[in-house]
Coordinates of N, CA and C and ligand atoms in Angstrom, one line a residue:
M297 N 1.0 -1.2 0.0 CA -0.2 0.0 0.2 C 1.1 1.2 -0.1
S298 N 0.4 2.4 -0.7 CA 1.3 3.4 -0.6 C 0.8 4.3 0.5
P299 N 1.8 5.3 0.7 CA 1.7 6.0 2.4 C 0.2 6.7 2.3
L300 N -0.3 7.1 1.0 CA -1.9 7.9 1.0 C -2.8 6.6 1.4
D301 N -2.6 5.5 0.7 CA -3.7 4.4 1.1 C -3.6 4.0 2.4
R302 N -2.2 4.1 3.0 CA -2.3 3.6 4.5 C -3.0 4.9 5.3
C303 N -2.9 6.0 4.9 CA -3.6 7.1 5.8 C -5.3 7.0 5.5
L304 N -5.6 6.5 4.4 CA -7.0 6.2 4.2 C -7.5 5.2 5.0
V305 N -6.8 4.2 5.0 CA -7.0 3.0 6.2 C -7.5 3.3 7.4
A306 N -6.0 4.4 7.7 CA -6.4 4.9 9.1 C -7.6 5.8 9.6
A307 N -7.9 6.5 8.7 CA -8.9 7.3 8.6 C -10.1 6.4 8.8
D308 N -10.3 5.6 7.8 CA -11.6 4.9 7.9 C -11.6 4.0 9.1
N309 N -10.5 3.4 9.7 CA -10.3 2.8 11.1 C -11.1 3.6 12.1
A310 N -10.5 5.0 12.1 CA -11.0 5.9 13.0 C -12.6 6.2 13.1
R311 N -13.1 6.1 11.6 CA -14.6 6.4 11.4 C -15.2 5.1 12.1
R312 N -14.7 3.9 11.7 CA -15.5 2.9 12.2 C -15.3 2.7 13.7
T313 N -14.2 2.9 14.3 CA -14.1 3.0 15.9 C -15.0 4.1 16.3
L314 N -15.1 5.0 16.1 CA -16.3 6.0 16.5 C -17.6 6.0 16.2
A315 N -17.7 5.2 15.4 CA -19.1 5.1 14.8 C -19.8 3.8 15.3
G316 N -18.9 3.2 16.3 CA -19.4 1.8 16.9 C -19.5 0.9 16.0
A317 N -18.9 0.7 14.6 CA -19.3 -0.3 13.8 C -18.0 -1.2 13.6
S318 N -17.2 -1.3 14.6 CA -16.2 -2.3 14.3 C -16.9 -3.8 14.8
I319 N -16.3 -4.9 13.9 CA -16.9 -6.1 14.2 C -15.9 -7.3 14.6
A320 N -16.1 -7.9 15.6 CA -15.3 -8.8 16.3 C -14.8 -10.1 15.3
S321 N -13.7 -10.6 15.2 CA -13.6 -11.5 14.3 C -13.6 -13.1 15.3
R322 N -13.5 -13.1 16.5 CA -13.6 -14.1 17.4 C -15.0 -13.9 18.3
P323 N -15.6 -15.0 18.5 CA -16.6 -14.8 19.2 C -16.5 -14.1 20.8
C324 N -17.5 -13.5 21.3 CA -17.2 -13.0 22.5 C -17.2 -14.0 23.4
P325 N -16.2 -13.8 24.5 CA -16.1 -14.8 25.7 C -17.3 -15.0 26.6
Q326 N -17.6 -16.0 26.7 CA -18.8 -16.4 27.8 C -18.7 -16.9 29.0
P327 N -19.2 -16.6 29.9 CA -19.0 -17.4 31.4 C -19.2 -19.0 31.1
G328 N -18.6 -19.8 32.0 CA -18.8 -21.1 32.2 C -20.3 -21.6 32.3
A329 N -21.0 -20.9 33.0 CA -22.4 -21.3 33.5 C -23.4 -20.1 33.5
P330 N -24.5 -20.2 33.2 CA -25.5 -18.9 33.0 C -25.7 -18.7 34.4
P331 N -26.0 -17.1 34.2 CA -25.9 -16.2 35.5 C -26.7 -16.9 36.7
A332 N -26.6 -17.1 38.0 CA -27.2 -17.4 39.0 C -28.4 -16.4 39.1
Q333 N -28.2 -15.2 39.0 CA -29.1 -14.2 39.5 C -29.0 -12.9 38.6
A334 N -29.9 -12.2 38.4 CA -29.9 -11.2 37.6 C -29.3 -10.0 38.5
L335 N -28.5 -9.0 37.7 CA -27.9 -7.8 38.4 C -29.1 -6.8 38.9
D336 N -28.8 -6.3 40.0 CA -29.6 -5.2 40.6 C -29.2 -4.0 39.9
D337 N -29.8 -2.7 40.3 CA -29.6 -1.7 39.2 C -28.1 -1.1 39.8
A338 N -27.9 -1.1 41.1 CA -26.5 -0.6 41.4 C -25.6 -1.4 40.9
Q339 N -25.8 -2.7 40.9 CA -24.7 -3.7 39.9 C -24.7 -3.5 38.7
R340 N -25.5 -3.1 37.8 CA -25.8 -2.8 36.5 C -25.0 -1.4 36.4
R341 N -25.1 -0.5 37.1 CA -24.7 0.6 36.9 C -23.1 0.6 37.1
L342 N -22.8 0.0 38.2 CA -21.0 -0.4 38.5 C -20.5 -1.0 37.3
S343 N -21.2 -2.2 37.0 CA -20.6 -3.0 35.5 C -20.7 -2.0 34.3
G344 N -22.0 -0.8 34.2 CA -21.7 -0.2 33.0 C -20.4 0.8 32.8
A345 N -20.3 1.5 34.1 CA -19.1 2.4 34.2 C -17.7 1.8 34.0
L346 N -17.6 0.5 34.7 CA -16.2 -0.2 34.5 C -16.2 -0.5 33.2
M347 N -17.0 -1.2 32.4 CA -17.0 -1.7 31.0 C -17.0 -0.4 30.1
R348 N -17.5 0.8 30.3 CA -17.3 1.9 29.5 C -15.8 2.6 29.7
V349 N -15.2 2.3 30.8 CA -13.9 2.5 30.9 C -13.2 1.8 30.1
N350 N -13.3 0.4 30.1 CA -12.4 -0.5 29.4 C -12.8 -0.2 27.9
H351 N -14.1 0.2 27.4 CA -14.4 0.5 26.1 C -13.5 1.7 25.6
V352 N -13.3 2.7 26.5 CA -12.6 3.6 26.0 C -11.1 3.4 26.1
G353 N -10.5 2.3 26.9 CA -9.4 2.0 26.7 C -9.0 1.4 25.2
E354 N -10.0 0.6 24.8 CA -10.0 -0.2 23.4 C -9.9 1.2 22.3
V355 N -10.8 2.2 22.6 CA -10.7 3.1 21.5 C -9.3 3.6 21.4
C356 N -8.6 3.9 22.6 CA -7.5 4.3 22.6 C -6.3 3.3 22.0
A357 N -6.7 1.9 22.3 CA -5.7 1.0 21.6 C -5.8 1.0 20.1
Q358 N -6.8 1.3 19.7 CA -7.0 1.3 18.1 C -6.4 2.4 17.6
A359 N -6.4 3.7 18.3 CA -5.8 4.9 17.9 C -4.0 4.6 18.1
L360 N -3.6 4.1 19.0 CA -2.4 4.0 19.3 C -1.7 2.8 18.1
Y361 N -2.5 1.7 18.1 CA -1.6 0.8 17.2 C -1.8 1.3 15.6
H362 N -2.7 1.8 15.3 CA -2.9 2.4 14.0 C -2.0 3.5 13.6
A363 N -1.9 4.2 14.7 CA -1.0 5.6 14.5 C 0.6 4.9 14.4
Q364 N 0.8 4.1 15.4 CA 2.2 3.4 15.3 C 2.5 2.6 13.9
A365 N 1.4 1.9 13.5 CA 1.6 1.3 12.2 C 1.8 2.1 11.0
L366 N 1.1 3.3 11.1 CA 1.4 4.3 10.2 C 2.8 5.0 10.2
A367 N 3.4 5.2 11.5 CA 4.4 5.8 11.6 C 5.7 5.1 11.4
T368 N 5.7 3.8 11.6 CA 6.8 3.1 11.2 C 7.4 2.9 10.0
R369 N 8.6 2.8 9.7 CA 8.9 2.5 8.2 C 9.5 1.1 7.8
D370 N 9.0 0.1 9.0 CA 9.7 -1.2 8.8 C 8.3 -1.8 8.4
P371 N 8.3 -2.5 7.3 CA 6.9 -3.2 7.1 C 6.6 -4.4 7.8
A372 N 7.5 -5.3 8.6 CA 7.3 -6.3 9.4 C 6.8 -5.8 10.6
L373 N 7.3 -4.6 11.1 CA 6.6 -4.0 12.2 C 5.2 -3.4 12.1
R374 N 5.1 -3.1 11.0 CA 3.9 -2.5 10.7 C 2.6 -3.8 10.7
K375 N 3.1 -5.0 10.2 CA 2.3 -5.9 10.3 C 2.2 -6.5 11.8
H376 N 3.2 -6.5 12.4 CA 3.0 -6.6 14.0 C 1.9 -5.9 14.6
F377 N 1.8 -4.6 14.4 CA 0.9 -3.6 15.0 C -0.5 -4.0 14.4
E378 N -0.4 -4.0 13.2 CA -1.8 -4.5 12.5 C -2.5 -5.7 13.3
R379 N -1.8 -6.8 13.5 CA -2.2 -8.1 13.9 C -2.6 -7.7 15.5
A380 N -2.0 -7.0 16.1 CA -2.3 -6.6 17.5 C -3.5 -5.8 17.6
A381 N -3.6 -5.0 16.5 CA -4.8 -4.2 16.4 C -6.2 -5.0 16.3
R382 N -5.9 -6.0 15.6 CA -7.4 -6.7 15.1 C -7.7 -7.3 16.6
D383 N -6.8 -7.9 17.3 CA -7.3 -8.4 18.7 C -8.0 -7.3 19.4
E384 N -7.4 -6.0 19.2 CA -7.9 -4.9 20.1 C -9.3 -4.7 19.4
T385 N -9.9 -4.9 18.0 CA -10.8 -4.7 17.6 C -12.1 -5.5 18.0
D386 N -11.6 -7.0 18.4 CA -12.3 -7.6 19.2 C -12.9 -7.2 20.4
H387 N -11.7 -6.8 21.2 CA -11.8 -5.9 22.6 C -12.9 -4.8 22.5
L388 N -12.9 -4.1 21.6 CA -13.6 -2.9 21.3 C -15.2 -3.5 21.1
A389 N -15.5 -4.4 20.1 CA -16.5 -4.8 20.0 C -17.2 -5.6 21.0
W390 N -16.5 -6.5 21.6 CA -17.3 -7.0 22.9 C -17.6 -6.1 23.9
T391 N -16.8 -5.3 24.4 CA -16.8 -4.3 25.5 C -18.2 -3.4 25.1
Q392 N -18.2 -3.1 23.7 CA -19.6 -2.2 23.3 C -20.7 -3.0 23.4
Q393 N -20.6 -4.4 22.8 CA -21.7 -5.5 23.3 C -22.3 -5.4 24.5
R394 N -21.4 -5.5 25.4 CA -21.8 -5.8 26.6 C -22.3 -4.4 27.3
L395 N -21.6 -3.3 26.9 CA -22.2 -2.2 27.4 C -23.9 -1.7 27.1
R396 N -24.1 -2.4 25.8 CA -25.5 -2.4 25.2 C -26.4 -3.2 26.1
E397 N -25.8 -4.5 26.1 CA -26.7 -5.2 27.0 C -26.8 -4.9 28.6
L398 N -26.1 -4.0 29.1 CA -26.1 -3.3 30.4 C -27.0 -2.3 30.5
G399 N -27.3 -2.0 29.1 CA -28.1 -0.5 29.2 C -27.5 0.5 29.5
S400 N -26.0 0.5 29.2 CA -25.2 1.8 29.3 C -24.7 2.3 27.9
H401 N -24.0 3.4 28.0 CA -23.3 4.1 26.8 C -21.8 4.3 26.6
T402 N -21.5 4.3 25.5 CA -20.0 4.5 25.4 C -19.8 5.8 26.0
S403 N -18.3 6.1 25.9 CA -18.0 7.6 26.5 C -18.3 8.6 25.4
L404 N -18.7 9.7 25.8 CA -19.1 10.9 24.9 C -17.7 11.6 24.5
L405 N -16.6 11.4 25.1 CA -15.7 11.8 24.8 C -14.5 10.8 23.8
N406 N -15.1 10.1 23.5 CA -14.4 9.2 22.5 C -13.6 9.7 21.3
P407 N -14.2 10.9 20.6 CA -13.4 11.6 19.8 C -12.0 12.1 20.1
L408 N -12.2 12.7 21.6 CA -11.1 13.3 22.2 C -10.2 12.3 22.4
W409 N -10.4 11.2 23.1 CA -9.5 10.1 23.4 C -8.9 9.6 22.3
Y410 N -9.6 9.5 21.2 CA -9.1 8.9 19.9 C -7.9 9.9 19.2
A411 N -8.2 11.2 19.3 CA -7.4 12.0 18.8 C -6.1 12.1 19.5
G412 N -6.2 12.1 20.8 CA -5.1 12.3 21.9 C -4.2 11.0 21.7
A413 N -5.0 9.9 21.7 CA -4.1 8.5 21.6 C -3.4 8.4 20.5
F414 N -4.0 9.0 19.2 CA -3.4 8.9 18.2 C -2.4 9.8 17.9
G415 N -2.3 11.0 18.4 CA -1.1 11.9 18.4 C 0.0 11.3 19.2
I416 N -0.4 10.7 20.3 CA 0.7 10.0 21.1 C 1.5 8.9 20.5
G417 N 0.5 7.9 20.1 CA 1.2 6.8 18.9 C 1.9 7.2 17.8
W418 N 1.6 8.2 17.4 CA 2.3 8.7 16.1 C 3.9 9.4 16.6
L419 N 3.8 9.9 17.7 CA 4.9 10.4 18.2 C 5.8 9.2 18.8
A420 N 5.1 8.2 19.3 CA 5.9 6.9 19.8 C 6.6 6.4 18.5
G421 N 5.6 6.4 17.6 CA 6.2 5.5 16.4 C 7.2 6.2 15.6
R422 N 7.1 7.6 15.7 CA 8.4 8.3 14.8 C 9.7 8.5 15.9
S423 N 9.5 8.1 17.0 CA 10.5 8.2 17.7 C 11.8 7.3 17.6
S424 N 11.5 6.1 17.8 CA 12.2 4.8 16.9 C 11.5 3.7 17.2
D425 N 11.8 2.6 16.5 CA 10.9 1.5 16.4 C 10.9 0.9 17.9
A426 N 12.2 0.6 18.2 CA 12.4 0.1 19.4 C 11.9 0.7 20.8
L427 N 11.7 2.1 20.8 CA 11.0 2.7 21.8 C 9.5 2.6 21.4
S428 N 9.2 2.6 20.2 CA 7.7 2.3 19.9 C 7.1 1.1 20.5
L429 N 7.8 -0.1 20.4 CA 7.6 -1.2 20.9 C 7.7 -1.1 22.5
G430 N 8.5 -0.4 23.1 CA 8.7 -0.2 24.5 C 7.3 0.5 25.1
F431 N 7.0 1.3 24.3 CA 5.8 1.9 24.5 C 4.5 1.0 24.6
V432 N 4.7 -0.1 23.6 CA 3.4 -1.1 23.6 C 3.7 -1.7 24.9
V433 N 5.0 -2.4 25.4 CA 5.1 -3.1 26.5 C 4.5 -2.5 27.7
E434 N 4.8 -1.2 27.9 CA 4.7 -0.4 28.8 C 3.1 -0.1 29.1
T435 N 2.4 0.2 27.8 CA 1.0 0.4 28.0 C 0.2 -0.9 28.3
E436 N 0.6 -1.9 27.4 CA -0.3 -3.5 27.8 C 0.0 -4.0 29.3
R437 N 1.1 -3.6 29.7 CA 1.5 -4.1 31.2 C 0.6 -3.2 32.1
Q438 N 0.5 -1.9 31.9 CA -0.5 -1.1 32.6 C -1.9 -1.5 32.3
V439 N -2.6 -1.8 31.2 CA -3.7 -2.1 30.8 C -4.0 -3.4 31.7
E440 N -3.1 -4.6 31.6 CA -3.2 -5.7 32.2 C -3.4 -5.5 33.8
R441 N -2.7 -4.6 34.4 CA -2.9 -4.5 35.9 C -4.2 -3.9 36.0
H442 N -4.5 -2.8 35.3 CA -5.8 -2.2 35.3 C -7.1 -3.2 35.2
L443 N -7.0 -4.1 34.1 CA -8.0 -5.2 34.2 C -8.1 -6.1 35.2
Q444 N -7.0 -6.3 35.8 CA -6.9 -7.2 37.1 C -7.8 -6.5 38.2
G445 N -7.4 -5.2 38.4 CA -8.3 -4.4 39.4 C -9.8 -4.5 39.0
H446 N -10.3 -4.4 37.8 CA -11.5 -4.5 37.4 C -12.2 -5.9 37.9
L447 N -11.3 -6.8 37.5 CA -11.8 -8.3 37.8 C -12.1 -8.3 39.3
E448 N -11.6 -7.7 40.0 CA -11.8 -7.6 41.5 C -12.9 -6.6 41.8
R449 N -13.2 -5.7 41.0 CA -14.3 -4.6 41.4 C -15.6 -4.9 40.7
L450 N -15.7 -5.8 39.8 CA -16.9 -6.3 39.0 C -17.7 -6.8 39.8
P451 N -19.1 -6.9 39.8 CA -19.9 -7.4 40.9 C -19.8 -9.1 40.4
A452 N -19.8 -9.8 41.7 CA -19.7 -11.1 41.3 C -20.7 -11.8 40.6
A453 N -21.8 -11.3 40.4 CA -23.0 -11.7 39.5 C -22.5 -11.4 38.2
D454 N -21.9 -10.5 37.9 CA -21.6 -10.1 36.4 C -20.5 -11.0 35.8
Q455 N -21.0 -12.2 35.6 CA -19.8 -13.1 34.9 C -19.6 -12.7 33.6
A456 N -20.7 -12.4 32.8 CA -20.7 -12.1 31.5 C -19.6 -11.1 31.2
S457 N -19.6 -9.8 31.9 CA -18.4 -8.9 31.8 C -16.9 -9.4 32.3
Q458 N -17.0 -10.2 33.4 CA -15.9 -10.8 33.9 C -15.2 -11.8 32.7
A459 N -16.1 -12.4 31.9 CA -15.5 -13.3 30.9 C -14.7 -12.3 30.2
I460 N -15.3 -11.5 29.8 CA -14.6 -10.5 28.5 C -13.2 -10.1 29.2
V461 N -13.5 -9.4 30.4 CA -12.5 -8.7 30.9 C -11.0 -9.8 30.9
Q462 N -11.5 -10.9 31.5 CA -10.3 -11.9 31.5 C -9.8 -12.3 30.3
K463 N -10.4 -12.4 29.2 CA -9.7 -12.9 27.9 C -9.1 -11.6 27.5
M464 N -9.5 -10.3 27.6 CA -8.7 -9.2 27.4 C -7.4 -8.9 28.1
K465 N -7.5 -9.3 29.3 CA -6.2 -9.5 30.1 C -5.3 -10.2 29.4
E466 N -5.7 -11.6 29.2 CA -5.0 -12.4 28.4 C -4.1 -11.9 27.2
D467 N -4.9 -11.4 26.6 CA -4.5 -11.0 25.1 C -3.4 -9.8 25.1
E468 N -3.8 -9.0 26.3 CA -2.7 -8.0 26.5 C -1.6 -8.2 27.0
A469 N -1.6 -9.3 27.8 CA -0.2 -9.8 28.3 C 0.7 -10.4 27.3
L470 N -0.2 -11.1 26.2 CA 0.3 -11.7 25.2 C 0.8 -10.4 24.1
H471 N 0.1 -9.3 24.0 CA 0.9 -8.2 23.4 C 2.1 -7.7 23.8
A472 N 1.9 -7.6 24.9 CA 3.5 -7.1 25.7 C 4.5 -8.0 25.5
E473 N 4.3 -9.3 25.7 CA 5.3 -10.4 25.7 C 5.7 -10.4 24.1
Q474 N 4.9 -10.3 23.1 CA 5.4 -10.2 21.6 C 6.2 -8.8 21.4
A475 N 5.6 -7.8 21.9 CA 6.4 -6.5 21.6 C 7.8 -6.7 22.3
E476 N 8.0 -7.3 23.4 CA 9.1 -7.5 24.0 C 10.1 -8.4 23.2
Q477 N 9.5 -9.5 22.6 CA 10.4 -10.3 21.8 C 10.8 -9.9 20.3
A478 N 10.1 -8.8 20.0 CA 10.6 -7.9 18.8 C 11.3 -6.9 19.1
G479 N 11.9 -6.7 20.0 CA 12.9 -5.9 20.4 C 12.6 -4.7 21.2
A480 N 12.0 -4.6 22.0 CA 11.4 -3.4 22.7 C 12.3 -2.8 23.6
L481 N 12.7 -1.7 23.8 CA 13.5 -0.8 24.8 C 12.7 -0.4 26.0
P482 N 13.2 -0.6 27.0 CA 12.7 -0.1 28.3 C 12.2 1.5 28.3
L483 N 11.3 1.8 28.8 CA 10.8 3.3 28.7 C 11.7 3.9 29.9
P484 N 12.1 5.4 29.9 CA 12.5 5.9 31.1 C 11.4 6.0 31.9
Q485 N 11.7 6.0 33.3 CA 10.7 5.9 34.4 C 9.7 7.1 34.3
P486 N 10.3 8.5 34.2 CA 9.4 9.6 34.2 C 8.3 9.4 33.1
L487 N 8.7 9.0 31.9 CA 7.8 8.7 31.0 C 6.8 7.6 31.3
R488 N 7.1 6.7 31.9 CA 6.1 5.7 32.6 C 5.1 6.3 33.5
W489 N 5.6 7.1 34.2 CA 5.0 8.2 35.4 C 3.9 8.7 34.6
A490 N 4.4 9.4 33.4 CA 3.5 10.5 32.7 C 2.2 9.6 32.3
M491 N 2.6 8.3 31.5 CA 1.6 7.4 31.1 C 0.6 7.0 32.2
R492 N 1.1 6.4 33.2 CA 0.3 6.5 34.4 C -0.8 7.4 34.6
A493 N -0.2 8.8 34.8 CA -0.9 9.7 35.3 C -2.2 10.1 34.1
A494 N -1.9 10.1 32.8 CA -2.7 10.3 31.8 C -3.8 8.9 31.8
A495 N -3.4 8.0 32.2 CA -4.4 7.1 31.9 C -5.3 7.1 33.5
K496 N -4.8 7.8 34.3 CA -5.6 7.9 35.5 C -6.8 9.0 35.0
V497 N -6.2 10.1 34.4 CA -7.3 11.2 34.0 C -8.3 10.6 33.1
M498 N -8.0 9.6 32.0 CA -8.8 9.1 31.3 C -9.9 8.1 31.8
T499 N -9.2 7.0 32.8 CA -10.2 6.2 33.4 C -11.2 6.9 34.1
G500 N -10.6 7.9 35.3 CA -11.5 8.7 36.0 C -12.8 9.5 35.4
T501 N -12.2 10.0 34.2 CA -13.2 10.5 33.6 C -14.4 9.7 32.9
A502 N -13.7 8.6 32.2 CA -14.8 7.7 31.4 C -15.6 6.9 32.3
H503 N -15.5 7.0 33.7 CA -16.3 6.2 34.7 C -17.7 6.9 34.5
Y504 N -17.7 8.3 34.1 CA -18.9 8.9 34.4 C -19.4 9.4 33.1
L505 N -18.4 9.9 32.2 CA -18.7 10.6 30.8 C -18.6 9.6 29.7
Ligands
LIG162 FE1 -7.3 -4.4 24.4
LIG163 FE1 -3.5 -5.0 23.8

């Protein structure tokens, strides 16, 4: 593909992500047994807020991976990012479907999150391939810890959301491992702190908006 074609693909992905038109290529993870009891209103609201935060994370994952794929000049690395982005598309579609089932909504600020993450992904991608991969490792590890926290906070009765979050956590761990194997450089500590602070603002806001 020419650079222009790749820009058009990235623009189309942004449109699909923000329009909620992403389609999963793997079936949505299901709990082992049917739910023993229905969620009450408070549980449903909490699950909706947590799954909205996770959906925002997946909107950002789309933006980051597509920006990094666009920014690298290495065709093999571009393929690596595109492969990971396909897993993230599944996460995006699963969390969106679950939000719908919970009667909740996606974040009103998704265009803002997407634009910000795309800019950061582009800068990471242009810095160097090894640092771009290092950024993936740090992001995926932070997301993995965040998802573990959500597994502990989701209502015990909401096994449908838990099954999705559990599978996402496994995929994010794999993405971090694959980026490490592809030659990631560790990021400087201040940058990791900055990423954690930015993620805190994002997750704190998406809980409500
Ligand atoms: Fe993900
Ligand atoms: Fe990931």
